[in-house]
Amino acid sequence: MKRQVTTLSQFIIERQADFPYAKGELSRLLLDIGIAAKVVNREVNKAGLVDILGEAGNINIQGEQVKKLDVFANEQFIIALGSGGETCAVASEENEDLVPIETLVSKNAKYLVCIDPLDGSSNIDVNVSIGTIFSIYRRKSEESTSILSEFLQKGTQQVAAGYVIYGSSTMLVYTTGKGVNGFTLDPSIGEFCLSHPDIKTPETGNIYSVNEGNYMHLTEGVKAYLRWCKESDKDTKRPYTARYIGSLVADFHRNLLKGGIYIYPATVTAPNGKLRLLYECNPLAWIAEQAGGQASDGRNRILDIKPESLHQRTPLFIGSPEMVTMAVEFNLKNQ
Ligand code: AHM
Ligand code: MG
């Protein structure tokens, strides 16, 4: 007997009942993100063809200028969010300033979206998994004039967060604070189908993901933890296995399912690390926690950081709870 498939749209609409006063706006917003993800997926899948279909100067076969994929992805998400009518402004890794959606600001649209439209920039051109990361907040006051200040809410205030991984298959994984669910795109019907219901991350694992090329620039605490990862100990399944793709979404997704830790620490040259709090760390931190994992900046919980600016960076230790606890202990002991 064939199993009944639940599509993303069905799932989102069914779950709407979990929010007693919901009028369906957040559901519509999530559906808009799902649609934009499919459009971006289509372009990502044919990325390698640009060179053979295009001409000099990246002109495609229709004579149009081919946009860089990250610019294209940014436009697609902003268009989808704008036309959906639920989002009044977007903070994107691609835009220095907030992108207000003018008509909707005046209409008091309720939601704010932070997004990294195409993360893993170094992997875009070489056919390696990349991703989209998003985070949604509710406006605190529909009358407030400073939208920027509304974006500087702690991660604990998120109302939905998720990511899309464009990998060997394309998946959308999201949470609204009631567990984490994953949907795989079935290209034959063009629908995201529920494939990973109620994801729970293992308490511990044996994968560590960190760019060890930066070793000489790491803090003593992280260096000590990395040495510990390589020691032999049967009980703790060490030495751990090193896996580092260089696309946060892909490294995070693998560790979420298999058990592991991803670290992008502070370095001597980048004391706040590399990753951005609003649209990279907060959404993944909430997903990790909702799946039973943890996320820290090496001292404190990521979700408790009060943001001070849109593109603020933070160190990130994220993954299986026992592994994050251990890495943070090393970090604190060896200052
Ligand atoms: P990006 O937003 O420019 O793509 O940078 C973020 C990416 C993450 O996806 C990845 O985990 C990290 O940067 C890799 O950085 P590095 O090359 O320094 O290891
Ligand atoms: Mg990024």
Coordinates of N, CA and C in Angstrom, one line a residue, residues 64-283:
E64 N 19.9 37.6 -21.9 CA 19.8 38.4 -20.6 C 21.1 38.3 -19.8
Q65 N 21.4 39.3 -19.1 CA 22.5 39.2 -18.2 C 22.3 38.2 -17.1
V66 N 23.2 37.2 -16.9 CA 23.0 36.2 -15.9 C 23.4 36.8 -14.6
K67 N 22.5 36.7 -13.6 CA 22.9 37.2 -12.3 C 23.7 36.2 -11.5
K68 N 24.5 36.7 -10.6 CA 25.2 35.8 -9.7 C 24.1 35.1 -8.8
L69 N 24.3 33.9 -8.5 CA 23.2 33.1 -7.8 C 22.8 33.7 -6.5
D70 N 23.8 34.2 -5.8 CA 23.4 34.8 -4.5 C 22.6 36.0 -4.6
V71 N 22.9 36.8 -5.6 CA 22.1 38.0 -5.9 C 20.7 37.6 -6.3
F72 N 20.6 36.6 -7.2 CA 19.3 36.1 -7.7 C 18.5 35.6 -6.5
A73 N 19.1 34.8 -5.7 CA 18.4 34.2 -4.5 C 17.8 35.3 -3.6
N74 N 18.6 36.3 -3.4 CA 18.2 37.4 -2.6 C 17.0 38.1 -3.2
E75 N 17.0 38.3 -4.5 CA 15.9 39.0 -5.2 C 14.6 38.1 -5.1
Q76 N 14.8 36.8 -5.3 CA 13.6 35.9 -5.3 C 12.9 35.9 -3.9
F77 N 13.7 35.9 -2.9 CA 13.1 35.8 -1.5 C 12.4 37.1 -1.2
I78 N 13.1 38.2 -1.6 CA 12.5 39.6 -1.3 C 11.2 39.7 -2.1
I79 N 11.2 39.3 -3.3 CA 10.0 39.4 -4.2 C 8.9 38.6 -3.5
A80 N 9.2 37.4 -3.2 CA 8.2 36.5 -2.6 C 7.6 37.1 -1.3
L81 N 8.5 37.6 -0.5 CA 8.1 38.1 0.8 C 7.2 39.4 0.6
G82 N 7.7 40.2 -0.4 CA 6.9 41.4 -0.7 C 5.6 41.2 -1.2
S83 N 5.5 40.2 -2.2 CA 4.2 40.0 -2.8 C 3.2 39.3 -1.8
G84 N 3.8 38.5 -0.9 CA 2.9 37.8 0.1 C 2.2 38.7 1.0
G85 N 2.7 39.9 1.3 CA 2.0 40.9 2.1 C 2.0 40.7 3.6
E86 N 2.8 39.8 4.1 CA 2.9 39.6 5.6 C 4.1 40.2 6.2
T87 N 5.1 40.6 5.4 CA 6.4 41.0 5.8 C 6.6 42.5 5.6
C88 N 7.0 43.2 6.6 CA 7.2 44.7 6.4 C 8.6 45.1 6.1
A89 N 9.6 44.2 6.5 CA 11.0 44.5 6.1 C 11.8 43.3 6.2
V90 N 12.9 43.3 5.5 CA 13.8 42.1 5.4 C 15.2 42.6 5.7
A91 N 15.9 41.8 6.6 CA 17.3 42.0 6.8 C 18.0 40.9 6.1
S92 N 18.9 41.2 5.2 CA 19.5 40.1 4.4 C 21.0 40.3 4.4
E93 N 21.7 39.1 4.3 CA 23.2 39.2 4.3 C 23.6 40.0 3.0
E94 N 22.8 40.0 2.0 CA 23.2 40.6 0.8 C 23.0 42.1 0.8
N95 N 22.3 42.7 1.8 CA 22.0 44.1 1.8 C 22.5 44.8 3.0
E96 N 23.3 45.8 2.8 CA 23.9 46.5 4.0 C 22.8 47.0 4.9
D97 N 21.8 47.6 4.3 CA 20.7 48.2 5.1 C 19.5 47.3 5.0
L98 N 18.5 47.6 5.9 CA 17.2 46.9 5.9 C 16.6 47.1 4.6
V99 N 15.8 46.2 4.1 CA 15.0 46.4 2.9 C 13.5 46.5 3.4
P100 N 13.1 47.8 3.5 CA 11.7 47.9 3.9 C 10.8 47.7 2.7
I101 N 9.7 47.0 2.9 CA 8.7 46.8 1.9 C 7.6 47.8 2.0
E102 N 7.9 48.9 1.3 CA 7.2 50.2 1.7 C 5.7 50.1 1.8
T103 N 5.0 49.5 0.8 CA 3.6 49.4 0.9 C 3.1 48.7 2.2
L104 N 3.9 47.7 2.6 CA 3.5 46.9 3.7 C 3.9 47.5 5.0
V105 N 4.9 48.4 5.0 CA 5.2 49.1 6.3 C 4.0 49.9 6.7
S106 N 3.4 50.6 5.7 CA 2.3 51.5 6.0 C 1.1 50.6 6.3
K107 N 1.0 49.4 5.8 CA -0.2 48.6 6.1 C 0.0 47.8 7.4
N108 N 1.1 48.1 8.0 CA 1.4 47.4 9.3 C 1.5 45.9 9.2
A109 N 2.1 45.5 8.2 CA 2.4 44.0 8.1 C 3.1 43.6 9.4
K110 N 2.8 42.4 9.8 CA 3.2 42.0 11.2 C 4.6 41.4 11.4
Y111 N 5.2 41.0 10.3 CA 6.4 40.1 10.4 C 7.6 40.8 9.8
L112 N 8.8 40.4 10.5 CA 10.1 40.8 10.0 C 10.9 39.6 9.7
V113 N 11.6 39.6 8.6 CA 12.3 38.4 8.2 C 13.8 38.7 8.1
C114 N 14.6 37.8 8.7 CA 16.1 37.9 8.5 C 16.5 36.7 7.7
I115 N 17.4 37.0 6.7 CA 17.6 35.9 5.8 C 19.1 35.9 5.2
D116 N 19.7 34.7 5.1 CA 20.9 34.6 4.3 C 20.4 33.8 3.1
P117 N 20.2 34.5 2.0 CA 19.6 33.8 0.9 C 20.3 32.7 0.3
L118 N 21.7 32.8 0.2 CA 22.5 31.7 -0.3 C 23.8 31.6 0.5
D119 N 23.7 30.7 1.5 CA 24.9 30.6 2.3 C 25.9 29.5 1.8
G120 N 27.1 29.7 2.0 CA 28.2 28.8 1.6 C 28.7 29.3 0.3
S121 N 29.0 30.6 0.2 CA 29.3 31.3 -1.0 C 30.5 30.6 -1.8
S122 N 31.5 30.1 -1.0 CA 32.6 29.5 -1.6 C 32.3 28.2 -2.3
N123 N 31.1 27.6 -2.1 CA 30.8 26.4 -2.7 C 29.8 26.5 -3.9
I124 N 29.4 27.8 -4.2 CA 28.3 28.0 -5.2 C 28.8 27.5 -6.5
D125 N 30.0 27.8 -6.9 CA 30.5 27.6 -8.3 C 31.1 26.2 -8.4
V126 N 31.1 25.4 -7.4 CA 31.8 24.1 -7.5 C 30.9 22.9 -7.2
N127 N 29.6 23.1 -7.3 CA 28.6 22.0 -7.2 C 28.7 21.3 -5.8
V128 N 28.8 22.1 -4.8 CA 28.8 21.5 -3.4 C 27.6 22.1 -2.7
S129 N 27.0 21.4 -1.8 CA 25.8 21.8 -1.1 C 25.9 23.2 -0.6
I130 N 24.8 24.0 -0.8 CA 24.7 25.3 -0.3 C 23.3 25.5 0.4
G131 N 23.0 26.6 1.0 CA 21.7 26.7 1.7 C 21.1 28.1 1.8
T132 N 19.9 28.1 2.3 CA 19.3 29.4 2.6 C 18.9 29.3 4.1
I133 N 19.1 30.3 4.9 CA 18.7 30.3 6.3 C 17.8 31.5 6.6
F134 N 16.7 31.2 7.3 CA 15.8 32.3 7.6 C 15.3 32.3 9.0
S135 N 14.8 33.5 9.4 CA 14.4 33.7 10.8 C 13.2 34.7 10.8
I136 N 12.2 34.4 11.5 CA 11.0 35.3 11.4 C 10.7 35.8 12.8
Y137 N 10.5 37.1 12.9 CA 10.0 37.8 14.1 C 8.7 38.5 13.9
R138 N 8.0 38.7 15.0 CA 6.8 39.5 14.9 C 7.2 40.9 15.3
R139 N 6.6 41.9 14.6 CA 6.8 43.3 15.1 C 6.2 43.5 16.4
K140 N 7.0 44.2 17.3 CA 6.5 44.3 18.7 C 5.4 45.3 18.7
S141 N 5.6 46.4 17.9 CA 4.5 47.4 17.9 C 4.3 47.8 16.4
E142 N 3.1 47.7 16.0 CA 2.8 48.0 14.6 C 2.9 49.5 14.4
E143 N 2.9 50.3 15.5 CA 3.0 51.8 15.3 C 4.4 52.3 15.3
S144 N 5.3 51.5 15.8 CA 6.7 52.0 16.0 C 7.3 52.5 14.7
T145 N 8.0 53.5 14.8 CA 8.6 54.1 13.6 C 10.0 53.5 13.2
S146 N 10.7 53.0 14.3 CA 12.0 52.5 14.0 C 11.9 51.0 13.8
I147 N 11.9 50.6 12.5 CA 11.8 49.2 12.2 C 13.2 48.5 12.6
L148 N 14.3 49.3 12.4 CA 15.6 48.7 12.7 C 15.6 48.2 14.1
S149 N 15.1 49.0 15.1 CA 15.2 48.5 16.5 C 14.4 47.3 16.7
E150 N 13.3 47.1 15.9 CA 12.5 45.9 16.0 C 13.3 44.6 15.6
F151 N 14.3 44.8 14.7 CA 15.0 43.7 14.3 C 16.0 43.2 15.3
L152 N 16.3 44.1 16.3 CA 17.3 43.7 17.3 C 16.7 43.0 18.5
Q153 N 15.9 42.0 18.2 CA 15.3 41.2 19.2 C 16.1 40.0 19.4
K154 N 16.1 39.5 20.7 CA 16.9 38.2 21.0 C 16.3 37.1 20.2
G155 N 17.1 36.1 20.0 CA 16.7 34.9 19.2 C 15.6 34.1 19.9
T156 N 15.4 34.3 21.2 CA 14.3 33.7 21.9 C 12.9 34.2 21.4
Q157 N 13.0 35.4 20.7 CA 11.7 36.0 20.3 C 11.3 35.5 18.9
Q158 N 12.1 34.6 18.3 CA 11.7 34.1 16.9 C 10.4 33.4 16.9
V159 N 9.6 33.6 15.9 CA 8.3 32.9 15.8 C 8.4 31.7 14.8
A160 N 9.4 31.8 13.9 CA 9.7 30.6 13.0 C 11.1 30.8 12.5
A161 N 11.7 29.7 12.2 CA 13.1 29.7 11.7 C 13.3 28.4 10.9
G162 N 14.1 28.5 9.9 CA 14.4 27.3 9.1 C 15.5 27.5 8.1
Y163 N 15.7 26.4 7.4 CA 16.7 26.5 6.4 C 16.3 25.6 5.2
V164 N 16.9 25.9 4.1 CA 16.8 25.0 2.9 C 18.2 24.6 2.5
I165 N 18.3 23.3 2.3 CA 19.6 22.8 1.8 C 19.5 22.3 0.4
Y166 N 20.3 22.9 -0.5 CA 20.3 22.5 -1.9 C 21.5 21.5 -2.0
G167 N 21.1 20.2 -1.8 CA 22.1 19.1 -1.7 C 21.8 18.0 -2.7
S168 N 22.2 16.8 -2.3 CA 21.9 15.7 -3.2 C 20.4 15.6 -3.4
S169 N 19.6 16.0 -2.4 CA 18.3 16.3 -2.7 C 18.1 17.7 -1.9
T170 N 16.9 18.3 -2.2 CA 16.7 19.7 -1.6 C 15.7 19.5 -0.5
M171 N 16.1 20.0 0.7 CA 15.2 19.9 1.8 C 14.9 21.2 2.4
L172 N 13.7 21.4 3.0 CA 13.4 22.5 3.8 C 13.1 22.0 5.2
V173 N 13.8 22.6 6.2 CA 13.6 22.2 7.6 C 13.2 23.4 8.4
Y174 N 12.2 23.3 9.2 CA 11.8 24.5 9.9 C 11.2 24.2 11.3
T175 N 11.1 25.2 12.1 CA 10.4 25.1 13.4 C 9.6 26.3 13.7
T176 N 8.5 26.1 14.4 CA 7.8 27.3 14.9 C 7.7 27.2 16.4
G177 N 8.6 26.4 17.0 CA 8.7 26.3 18.4 C 8.0 25.0 18.9
K178 N 7.5 24.2 18.0 CA 6.9 23.0 18.4 C 7.6 21.8 17.7
G179 N 8.9 21.7 17.9 CA 9.6 20.6 17.3 C 10.1 21.1 15.9
V180 N 10.9 20.2 15.3 CA 11.5 20.5 14.0 C 11.0 19.4 13.0
N181 N 10.6 19.9 11.8 CA 10.2 19.0 10.8 C 10.9 19.3 9.5
G182 N 11.2 18.2 8.7 CA 12.0 18.3 7.5 C 11.2 17.8 6.3
F183 N 11.3 18.5 5.2 CA 10.5 18.2 4.0 C 11.5 18.1 2.8
T184 N 11.4 17.0 2.1 CA 12.3 16.8 0.9 C 11.5 17.2 -0.4
L185 N 12.2 17.9 -1.2 CA 11.5 18.3 -2.5 C 11.4 17.1 -3.4
D186 N 10.2 16.8 -3.8 CA 10.1 15.7 -4.8 C 10.0 16.5 -6.2
P187 N 11.1 16.4 -7.0 CA 11.1 17.2 -8.2 C 10.0 16.8 -9.2
S188 N 9.5 15.5 -9.1 CA 8.6 15.1 -10.1 C 7.2 15.7 -9.9
I189 N 6.9 16.1 -8.7 CA 5.6 16.8 -8.4 C 5.9 18.3 -8.0
G190 N 7.1 18.7 -7.8 CA 7.4 20.0 -7.4 C 6.9 20.4 -6.0
E191 N 6.9 19.4 -5.1 CA 6.4 19.7 -3.8 C 7.4 19.3 -2.7
F192 N 7.5 20.1 -1.7 CA 8.2 19.6 -0.5 C 7.3 18.6 0.3
C193 N 7.8 17.4 0.5 CA 7.0 16.4 1.2 C 7.6 16.0 2.5
L194 N 6.8 15.9 3.5 CA 7.3 15.6 4.9 C 8.1 14.3 4.9
S195 N 9.4 14.4 5.1 CA 10.2 13.2 5.1 C 10.9 12.9 6.4
H196 N 11.1 14.0 7.2 CA 11.8 13.9 8.5 C 10.9 14.5 9.6
P197 N 9.8 13.8 10.0 CA 9.0 14.4 11.1 C 9.7 14.4 12.4
D198 N 9.4 15.5 13.2 CA 9.9 15.6 14.5 C 11.3 15.2 14.7
I199 N 12.2 15.9 14.1 CA 13.7 15.6 14.1 C 14.2 15.8 15.6
K200 N 14.9 14.7 16.0 CA 15.6 14.9 17.3 C 17.1 14.6 17.1
T201 N 18.0 15.4 17.6 CA 19.4 15.2 17.3 C 19.9 14.2 18.4
P202 N 20.9 13.4 18.1 CA 21.5 12.5 19.1 C 22.1 13.3 20.2
E203 N 22.1 12.8 21.4 CA 22.7 13.4 22.6 C 24.1 13.7 22.4
T204 N 24.8 12.7 21.7 CA 26.2 12.9 21.4 C 26.5 12.3 20.0
G205 N 27.7 12.5 19.5 CA 28.0 11.9 18.2 C 29.5 11.8 18.1
N206 N 30.0 11.5 16.9 CA 31.5 11.4 16.8 C 32.0 12.3 15.6
I207 N 31.2 13.3 15.2 CA 31.7 14.2 14.1 C 32.0 15.6 14.7
Y208 N 33.2 16.1 14.3 CA 33.4 17.5 14.7 C 33.7 18.3 13.4
S209 N 33.2 19.4 13.3 CA 33.2 20.2 12.0 C 33.8 21.6 12.4
V210 N 35.0 21.8 12.0 CA 35.7 23.2 12.2 C 36.7 23.4 11.2
N211 N 36.9 24.6 10.8 CA 38.0 24.9 9.8 C 39.3 24.9 10.5
E212 N 40.0 23.7 10.5 CA 41.2 23.6 11.3 C 42.4 24.3 10.6
G213 N 42.2 24.8 9.4 CA 43.2 25.6 8.8 C 43.5 26.9 9.6
N214 N 42.5 27.2 10.5 CA 42.7 28.4 11.3 C 43.4 28.1 12.6
Y215 N 43.8 26.8 12.8 CA 44.3 26.3 14.1 C 45.2 27.3 14.8
M216 N 46.2 27.9 14.1 CA 47.2 28.7 14.8 C 46.5 30.0 15.4
H217 N 45.3 30.3 14.8 CA 44.7 31.6 15.2 C 43.6 31.3 16.3
L218 N 43.4 30.1 16.7 CA 42.3 29.8 17.6 C 42.7 30.1 19.0
T219 N 41.7 30.2 19.9 CA 42.0 30.4 21.3 C 42.5 29.1 21.9
E220 N 43.2 29.2 23.1 CA 43.7 28.0 23.7 C 42.6 27.0 24.0
G221 N 41.5 27.5 24.4 CA 40.4 26.6 24.8 C 39.9 25.7 23.6
V222 N 39.8 26.3 22.4 CA 39.3 25.5 21.3 C 40.4 24.6 20.8
K223 N 41.7 25.1 20.9 CA 42.8 24.2 20.5 C 42.8 23.0 21.4
A224 N 42.6 23.2 22.7 CA 42.6 22.0 23.6 C 41.5 21.1 23.3
Y225 N 40.3 21.6 23.0 CA 39.2 20.8 22.6 C 39.5 20.0 21.4
L226 N 40.1 20.6 20.4 CA 40.4 19.9 19.1 C 41.4 18.8 19.4
R227 N 42.3 19.0 20.2 CA 43.3 18.0 20.6 C 42.6 16.8 21.2
W228 N 41.6 17.1 22.1 CA 40.9 16.1 22.8 C 40.0 15.3 21.8
C229 N 39.5 15.9 20.8 CA 38.7 15.2 19.8 C 39.5 14.1 19.1
K230 N 40.8 14.4 19.0 CA 41.7 13.5 18.3 C 42.3 12.3 19.1
E231 N 42.1 12.5 20.4 CA 42.6 11.4 21.3 C 41.8 10.1 21.2
S232 N 42.5 9.0 21.5 CA 41.7 7.7 21.4 C 41.1 7.4 22.8
D233 N 39.8 7.1 22.7 CA 39.1 6.6 23.9 C 37.8 6.0 23.5
K234 N 37.7 4.6 23.7 CA 36.6 3.8 23.2 C 35.3 4.3 23.7
D235 N 35.2 4.6 25.0 CA 33.9 5.0 25.7 C 33.3 6.2 25.0
T236 N 34.1 7.1 24.6 CA 33.5 8.4 24.1 C 33.7 8.4 22.5
K237 N 34.0 7.2 22.0 CA 34.1 7.1 20.5 C 35.1 8.0 19.9
R238 N 36.1 8.3 20.7 CA 37.2 9.1 20.1 C 38.3 8.2 19.6
P239 N 39.0 8.6 18.5 CA 39.0 10.0 17.9 C 37.7 10.2 17.1
Y240 N 37.3 11.4 17.2 CA 36.1 11.8 16.4 C 36.5 11.8 14.9
T241 N 35.5 11.9 14.1 CA 35.7 12.0 12.6 C 35.6 13.5 12.3
A242 N 36.5 14.0 11.4 CA 36.4 15.4 11.0 C 35.6 15.5 9.7
R243 N 34.6 16.4 9.7 CA 33.8 16.6 8.5 C 33.6 18.1 8.4
Y244 N 34.0 18.7 7.3 CA 33.8 20.2 7.2 C 33.6 20.5 5.7
I245 N 32.4 20.9 5.4 CA 32.0 21.2 4.0 C 32.3 22.6 3.7
G246 N 32.2 23.5 4.7 CA 32.4 24.9 4.4 C 31.1 25.6 4.0
S247 N 29.9 24.8 4.1 CA 28.6 25.4 4.0 C 27.9 25.1 5.3
L248 N 27.6 26.2 6.1 CA 27.1 26.0 7.4 C 25.9 25.1 7.4
V249 N 24.9 25.4 6.5 CA 23.7 24.6 6.5 C 24.0 23.1 6.3
A250 N 24.9 22.8 5.4 CA 25.2 21.4 5.1 C 25.9 20.8 6.3
D251 N 26.8 21.5 6.9 CA 27.5 20.9 8.0 C 26.5 20.7 9.2
F252 N 25.7 21.7 9.4 CA 24.7 21.7 10.5 C 23.7 20.6 10.3
H253 N 23.2 20.5 9.1 CA 22.2 19.5 8.8 C 22.7 18.0 9.0
R254 N 23.9 17.8 8.5 CA 24.5 16.4 8.7 C 24.6 16.1 10.2
N255 N 25.2 17.1 11.0 CA 25.4 16.9 12.4 C 24.1 16.7 13.1
L256 N 23.1 17.5 12.7 CA 21.7 17.4 13.3 C 21.2 16.0 13.3
L257 N 21.3 15.4 12.1 CA 20.8 14.0 11.9 C 21.7 12.9 12.5
K258 N 23.0 13.1 12.4 CA 23.9 12.0 12.8 C 24.5 12.2 14.2
G259 N 24.4 13.4 14.7 CA 25.1 13.7 16.0 C 26.5 14.2 15.7
G260 N 26.8 15.4 16.2 CA 28.1 16.0 16.0 C 28.1 17.5 16.5
I261 N 29.2 18.1 16.3 CA 29.4 19.5 16.7 C 30.0 20.3 15.6
Y262 N 29.5 21.5 15.4 CA 30.0 22.5 14.4 C 30.5 23.6 15.2
I263 N 31.8 24.0 15.0 CA 32.3 25.2 15.7 C 32.8 26.2 14.7
Y264 N 32.4 27.5 14.8 CA 33.1 28.6 14.1 C 33.5 29.5 15.2
P265 N 34.7 29.3 15.8 CA 35.1 30.1 17.0 C 35.6 31.5 16.7
A266 N 35.9 32.1 17.8 CA 36.6 33.4 17.7 C 38.0 33.1 17.2
T267 N 38.6 33.9 16.5 CA 40.1 33.7 16.1 C 40.8 35.0 16.5
V268 N 42.1 34.9 16.4 CA 42.9 36.1 16.8 C 42.5 37.2 15.8
T269 N 42.4 36.8 14.5 CA 42.1 37.9 13.6 C 40.6 38.3 13.5
A270 N 39.7 37.4 14.0 CA 38.3 37.7 14.0 C 37.7 37.3 15.4
P271 N 37.9 38.3 16.3 CA 37.5 38.0 17.7 C 36.0 37.7 17.9
N272 N 35.2 38.1 16.9 CA 33.7 37.7 17.0 C 33.4 36.6 16.1
G273 N 34.4 35.9 15.6 CA 34.1 34.8 14.7 C 33.7 35.3 13.3
K274 N 33.0 34.5 12.5 CA 32.7 34.9 11.2 C 31.2 35.0 10.9
L275 N 30.5 34.2 11.6 CA 29.0 34.0 11.3 C 28.2 35.1 11.9
R276 N 27.1 35.3 11.2 CA 26.2 36.4 11.6 C 25.1 35.9 12.6
L277 N 24.9 36.7 13.6 CA 23.9 36.3 14.6 C 22.5 36.2 14.1
L278 N 22.0 37.3 13.3 CA 20.6 37.4 13.0 C 20.1 36.4 12.0
Y279 N 20.9 36.1 11.0 CA 20.3 35.2 9.9 C 21.2 34.0 9.7
E280 N 22.2 33.7 10.5 CA 22.9 32.4 10.5 C 22.8 31.7 11.8
C281 N 23.2 32.4 12.9 CA 23.3 31.6 14.2 C 21.9 31.5 14.9
N282 N 21.2 32.6 15.0 CA 19.9 32.5 15.7 C 19.0 31.4 15.1
P283 N 18.7 31.4 13.8 CA 17.7 30.4 13.3 C 18.2 29.0 13.6

